[in-house]
Amino acid sequence: MWCFIPFLTLLSPAIAGVQEIWWNVTYVQNANPDGLFERRVIGVNGSWPPPPIEVNTSDSLLVHVTNSIDKPATLHHHGMFFNSTSWMDGAMSVSQCGIPPGQTFDYVVPINSSGQSGTYWAHGHSNGIYVDGLRTPLLLHSPNETYAADYDAEFTVVLSDWYHNEQPALLNSFINIANPGGAEPIPDAALIYFSQNGSYLAPISGSHPSPVTSAVGFNENATLPFQPGKTYRLRVINMGAFAGFFFWIDGHQMRIIEADGTDTQEQPVDMLSLSVAQRYSVLVTARNDTSSNWAIHANMDTTMFDKVPSTLSPNITSTITYSSSSNLTNLTTVSSYTMVNDSALIPTIISPALPPTNTVELEFNFETMSDGTNHGFFNDLVYNLPVVPAIMSVLSLGDNATSSVAYGPYSFVFNYGDVVDLVVKNGDTNQHPFHMHGYSMQIVNKATDYTSDDPSLNPPLVEGQVNPMRRDTVTIPGGGSVTLRIVADNPGAWLFHCHIEWHLESGLAVQFITAPLEAQERAQGRVPSFMYEQCAALGMPTVGNAAGHADPSDLSGLPLGPWLQKLGWLPKGIWAMAGCVLTAVIGIVTVMWYAMGGSITEEEMEEEARKRIEEKERKGKFFGLIKRKS
Ligand SMILES: *[C@@H]1O[C@H](CO)[C@@H](O)[C@H](O)[C@H]1NC(C)=O
Ligand SMILES: *[C@@H]1O[C@H](CO)[C@@H](O)[C@H](O)[C@H]1NC(C)=O
Ligand SMILES: *[C@@H]1O[C@H](CO)[C@@H](O)[C@H](O)[C@H]1NC(C)=O
Ligand SMILES: *[C@@H]1O[C@H](CO)[C@@H](O)[C@H](O)[C@H]1NC(C)=O
Ligand SMILES: *[C@@H]1O[C@H](CO)[C@@H](O)[C@H](O)[C@H]1NC(C)=O
Ligand SMILES: *[C@@H]1O[C@H](CO)[C@@H](O)[C@H](O)[C@H]1NC(C)=O
Ligand SMILES: *[C@@H]1O[C@H](CO)[C@@H](O)[C@H](O)[C@H]1NC(C)=O
Ligand SMILES: *[C@@H]1O[C@H](CO)[C@@H](O)[C@H](O)[C@H]1NC(C)=O
Ligand SMILES: *[C@@H]1O[C@H](CO)[C@@H](O)[C@H](O)[C@H]1NC(C)=O
Ligand SMILES: *[C@@H]1O[C@H](CO)[C@@H](O)[C@H](O)[C@H]1NC(C)=O
Ligand SMILES: *[C@@H]1O[C@H](CO)[C@@H](O)[C@H](O)[C@H]1NC(C)=O
Ligand SMILES: *[C@@H]1O[C@H](CO)[C@@H](O)[C@H](O)[C@H]1NC(C)=O
């Protein structure tokens, strides 16, 4: 196909079968993609946005990432399995310590053996650095492409929310006693831009965007050239931090053929809905007439925004150009938004749901915690990064690595081959996108109200499904639940988290440790020494349990909390609870009261919760969450 010819020339001639790239992660000053504000971003080799990565599935990918910013960095290849090599997964403090400033990490992405193809992305996974710009499309092109005969050319469509302030400042104001309700930072703009064959599409002629980002067309200065009668594959990716997007093209229909790397039977849709980190490929057949050009619409879903400031344009447009002399048709609005019903999509490669052996129930919500800040939590626990990255605990604990206590109280251990149902219940009123590292998840059940007795709102799980939809990032409706099934056949340490970056940072995550003994066996002689050297350079321990102790159950020194007010039952705890209610009522006054020491101390709260957790663990059951079916 003609569209791949330029791409082939990008393949590294150095080593056959390996595409090798070098990324120097740097700050870039004065980037201005929205045309509204110049700011510092995190880019590659002094430019932004980082170049798209396109790989042939018969090759493996080797990415040499040098960290030239002033804090630890990592790169996560989102959706890649890293089968039995989870130390290459790029999740800071789970799969590696972080690349210290000035050092290089060589990420080996075994695409040639993963059996994966389709549309992914790569992004920083340390302290929210991707929010500041370290993110790019990652496309895996297969010689066996399911729909190769059905399209003439392809484009990648990047959607993203955009902030004018840098992530650390935004995070500070988000997790703050002055923000007890947990209102997330509201984006300042939305972005849409395009790439093809590893390069971004330039701005339309006649536009004069800001100099630093002038090589790339953004929003109204970007266009997709269409030729009449041809069919295009658009790979649409939401690379944002917070906002979901609705995406459609005036005058054109779309047919979904892929979601998160899973090829599907064609499904016509008028509109796509994408939570952060989700991807769809759609086929779009061009019109026969060139008499008009057409608007492309990308509207941010603002339902989660605390408010929509008058300065924010949540609805952005770009165009399809048939002819430079044609006028634009811009239908400007739609009467309503529609969501893609992804669980109704049908994968082209059939994979039946196997009978489950384990069920993990996870209920999440957000609350003002005992310290006055707002956090996300699963089953009453806020996730904190372990002191020792989970994979290093796996590799250093010997036979004790099978103990789930060792990884901290937000961790679950599975045996090789377990068929695990994650029943994830959304106690919040908004929808949230959950991402599983190292796996694609089958969506075997979905409820719009998990507390309901009405089977139309809360249907029972049906076993024996022949081919449920699977993907790596699943949106859970507000008040609803999903049951996600995985076969635990990828040994290692994997994070499962809300992909809204603010929620991950506020603790909405758990760790899954798969087959630790098999992970140890398969890691023999394969873990590069720089893994350990980089930890040493950062002063981080690499052996022992989550807290760095040889005794798996000694978690002393492990960062925990903050705690839910309701975990405290001492008189002081009751005061704290009253404080919480007051917070809602009289806001800032209460916050000052907190700041002056009106509540139970964090240490006391921690001590109580620790006791409770220990007690439950002694009973052989952690919150009664893991049930093994007989
Ligand atoms: C970044 O710079 C290095 C060194 O000059 C070069 O080898 C590499 O190809 C560049 N990478 C990109 C993505 O431009
Ligand atoms: C990476 O970029 C930094 C900052 O521009 C520069 O000082 C350094 O020499 C570069 N390193 C490599 C390996 O290209
Ligand atoms: C393409 O399909 C053939 C036959 O199914 C298979 O042997 C081969 O490994 C596939 N190649 C890639 C790169 O997926
Ligand atoms: C994948 O590529 C790597 C690097 O070239 C090679 O060592 C390995 O044998 C390949 N694996 C398969 C299954 O082709
Ligand atoms: C990928 O590589 C294979 C084997 O080298 C080649 O036959 C195929 O044309 C390539 N496919 C693409 C999409 O570049
Ligand atoms: C598009 O270009 C115009 C100048 O032609 C510029 O004023 C505007 O900021 C640009 N828009 C974006 C999103 O870059
Ligand atoms: C374009 O014209 C062909 C031949 O008349 C027709 O089959 C096709 O449906 C038309 N396509 C569109 C998108 O109208
Ligand atoms: C574009 O619009 C102008 C003004 O409405 C009109 O005069 C012109 O004929 C239109 N051009 C085309 C190609 O339709
Ligand atoms: C389409 O119309 C909307 C609403 O008037 C406007 O904001 C947008 O700039 C228009 N898009 C183009 C590409 O002209
Ligand atoms: C964005 O578009 C939606 C759907 O067309 C519309 O309801 C909403 O009012 C628009 N918002 C703004 C700020 O224009
Ligand atoms: C991982 O590799 C094993 C074989 O070693 C295979 O059985 C399993 O399906 C793979 N899992 C994933 C998620 O790729
Ligand atoms: C496992 O933990 C126990 C209890 O602390 C300890 O005695 C034993 O040495 C540990 N085993 C290994 C292999 O580290």
PDB file of N, CA, C and O and ligand atoms in Angstrom, residues 4 7-8 11 56-59 141-143, ligand 5:
ATOM      1  N   PHE A   4       2.551   3.142   3.109  1.00  0.00           N
ATOM      2  CA  PHE A   4       3.603   2.631   3.984  1.00  0.00           C
ATOM      3  C   PHE A   4       4.996   2.827   3.423  1.00  0.00           C
ATOM      4  O   PHE A   4       5.967   2.614   4.099  1.00  0.00           O
ATOM      5  N   PHE A   7       7.121   5.284   5.235  1.00  0.00           N
ATOM      6  CA  PHE A   7       7.323   4.797   6.596  1.00  0.00           C
ATOM      7  C   PHE A   7       8.454   3.773   6.649  1.00  0.00           C
ATOM      8  O   PHE A   7       9.277   3.771   7.552  1.00  0.00           O
ATOM      9  N   LEU A   8       8.537   2.921   5.612  1.00  0.00           N
ATOM     10  CA  LEU A   8       9.581   1.889   5.594  1.00  0.00           C
ATOM     11  C   LEU A   8      10.977   2.496   5.646  1.00  0.00           C
ATOM     12  O   LEU A   8      11.881   1.943   6.247  1.00  0.00           O
ATOM     13  N   LEU A  11      12.572   2.860   9.071  1.00  0.00           N
ATOM     14  CA  LEU A  11      13.045   1.726   9.854  1.00  0.00           C
ATOM     15  C   LEU A  11      14.566   1.776   9.951  1.00  0.00           C
ATOM     16  O   LEU A  11      15.252   2.088   8.996  1.00  0.00           O
ATOM     17  N   ASN A  56       6.700  -1.909  12.523  1.00  0.00           N
ATOM     18  CA  ASN A  56       6.203  -3.094  11.841  1.00  0.00           C
ATOM     19  C   ASN A  56       6.125  -4.235  12.870  1.00  0.00           C
ATOM     20  O   ASN A  56       7.080  -4.449  13.619  1.00  0.00           O
ATOM     21  N   THR A  57       5.019  -4.968  12.914  1.00  0.00           N
ATOM     22  CA  THR A  57       4.879  -6.001  13.949  1.00  0.00           C
ATOM     23  C   THR A  57       5.862  -7.160  13.788  1.00  0.00           C
ATOM     24  O   THR A  57       5.960  -8.001  14.680  1.00  0.00           O
ATOM     25  N   SER A  58       6.587  -7.187  12.679  1.00  0.00           N
ATOM     26  CA  SER A  58       7.613  -8.223  12.599  1.00  0.00           C
ATOM     27  C   SER A  58       8.924  -7.763  13.245  1.00  0.00           C
ATOM     28  O   SER A  58       9.880  -8.531  13.317  1.00  0.00           O
ATOM     29  N   ASP A  59       8.955  -6.535  13.730  1.00  0.00           N
ATOM     30  CA  ASP A  59      10.150  -6.023  14.404  1.00  0.00           C
ATOM     31  C   ASP A  59       9.908  -5.867  15.906  1.00  0.00           C
ATOM     32  O   ASP A  59       8.772  -5.773  16.343  1.00  0.00           O
ATOM     33  N   HIS A 141       2.048  -1.691  12.851  1.00  0.00           N
ATOM     34  CA  HIS A 141       1.535  -2.061  11.527  1.00  0.00           C
ATOM     35  C   HIS A 141       1.828  -3.525  11.258  1.00  0.00           C
ATOM     36  O   HIS A 141       2.985  -3.940  11.274  1.00  0.00           O
ATOM     37  N   SER A 142       0.760  -4.277  11.006  1.00  0.00           N
ATOM     38  CA  SER A 142       0.949  -5.698  10.757  1.00  0.00           C
ATOM     39  C   SER A 142       0.873  -5.997   9.266  1.00  0.00           C
ATOM     40  O   SER A 142       0.023  -5.461   8.565  1.00  0.00           O
ATOM     41  N   PRO A 143       1.758  -6.874   8.791  1.00  0.00           N
ATOM     42  CA  PRO A 143       1.629  -7.322   7.397  1.00  0.00           C
ATOM     43  C   PRO A 143       0.307  -8.072   7.187  1.00  0.00           C
ATOM     44  O   PRO A 143      -0.138  -8.239   6.058  1.00  0.00           O
TER      45      PRO A 143
HETATM   46  C1  LIG B   5       6.835  -5.554   7.730  1.00  0.00           C
HETATM   47  O1  LIG B   5       7.958  -6.386   7.540  1.00  0.00           O
HETATM   48  C2  LIG B   5       7.666  -7.529   6.758  1.00  0.00           C
HETATM   49  C3  LIG B   5       8.859  -8.455   6.825  1.00  0.00           C
HETATM   50  O2  LIG B   5      10.050  -7.714   6.763  1.00  0.00           O
HETATM   51  C4  LIG B   5       7.334  -7.048   5.347  1.00  0.00           C
HETATM   52  O3  LIG B   5       7.047  -8.154   4.540  1.00  0.00           O
HETATM   53  C5  LIG B   5       6.102  -6.159   5.424  1.00  0.00           C
HETATM   54  O4  LIG B   5       5.815  -5.612   4.170  1.00  0.00           O
HETATM   55  C6  LIG B   5       6.305  -5.040   6.405  1.00  0.00           C
HETATM   56  N1  LIG B   5       5.012  -4.432   6.607  1.00  0.00           N
HETATM   57  C7  LIG B   5       4.800  -3.155   6.738  1.00  0.00           C
HETATM   58  C8  LIG B   5       3.407  -2.723   7.005  1.00  0.00           C
HETATM   59  O5  LIG B   5       5.685  -2.349   6.656  1.00  0.00           O
END
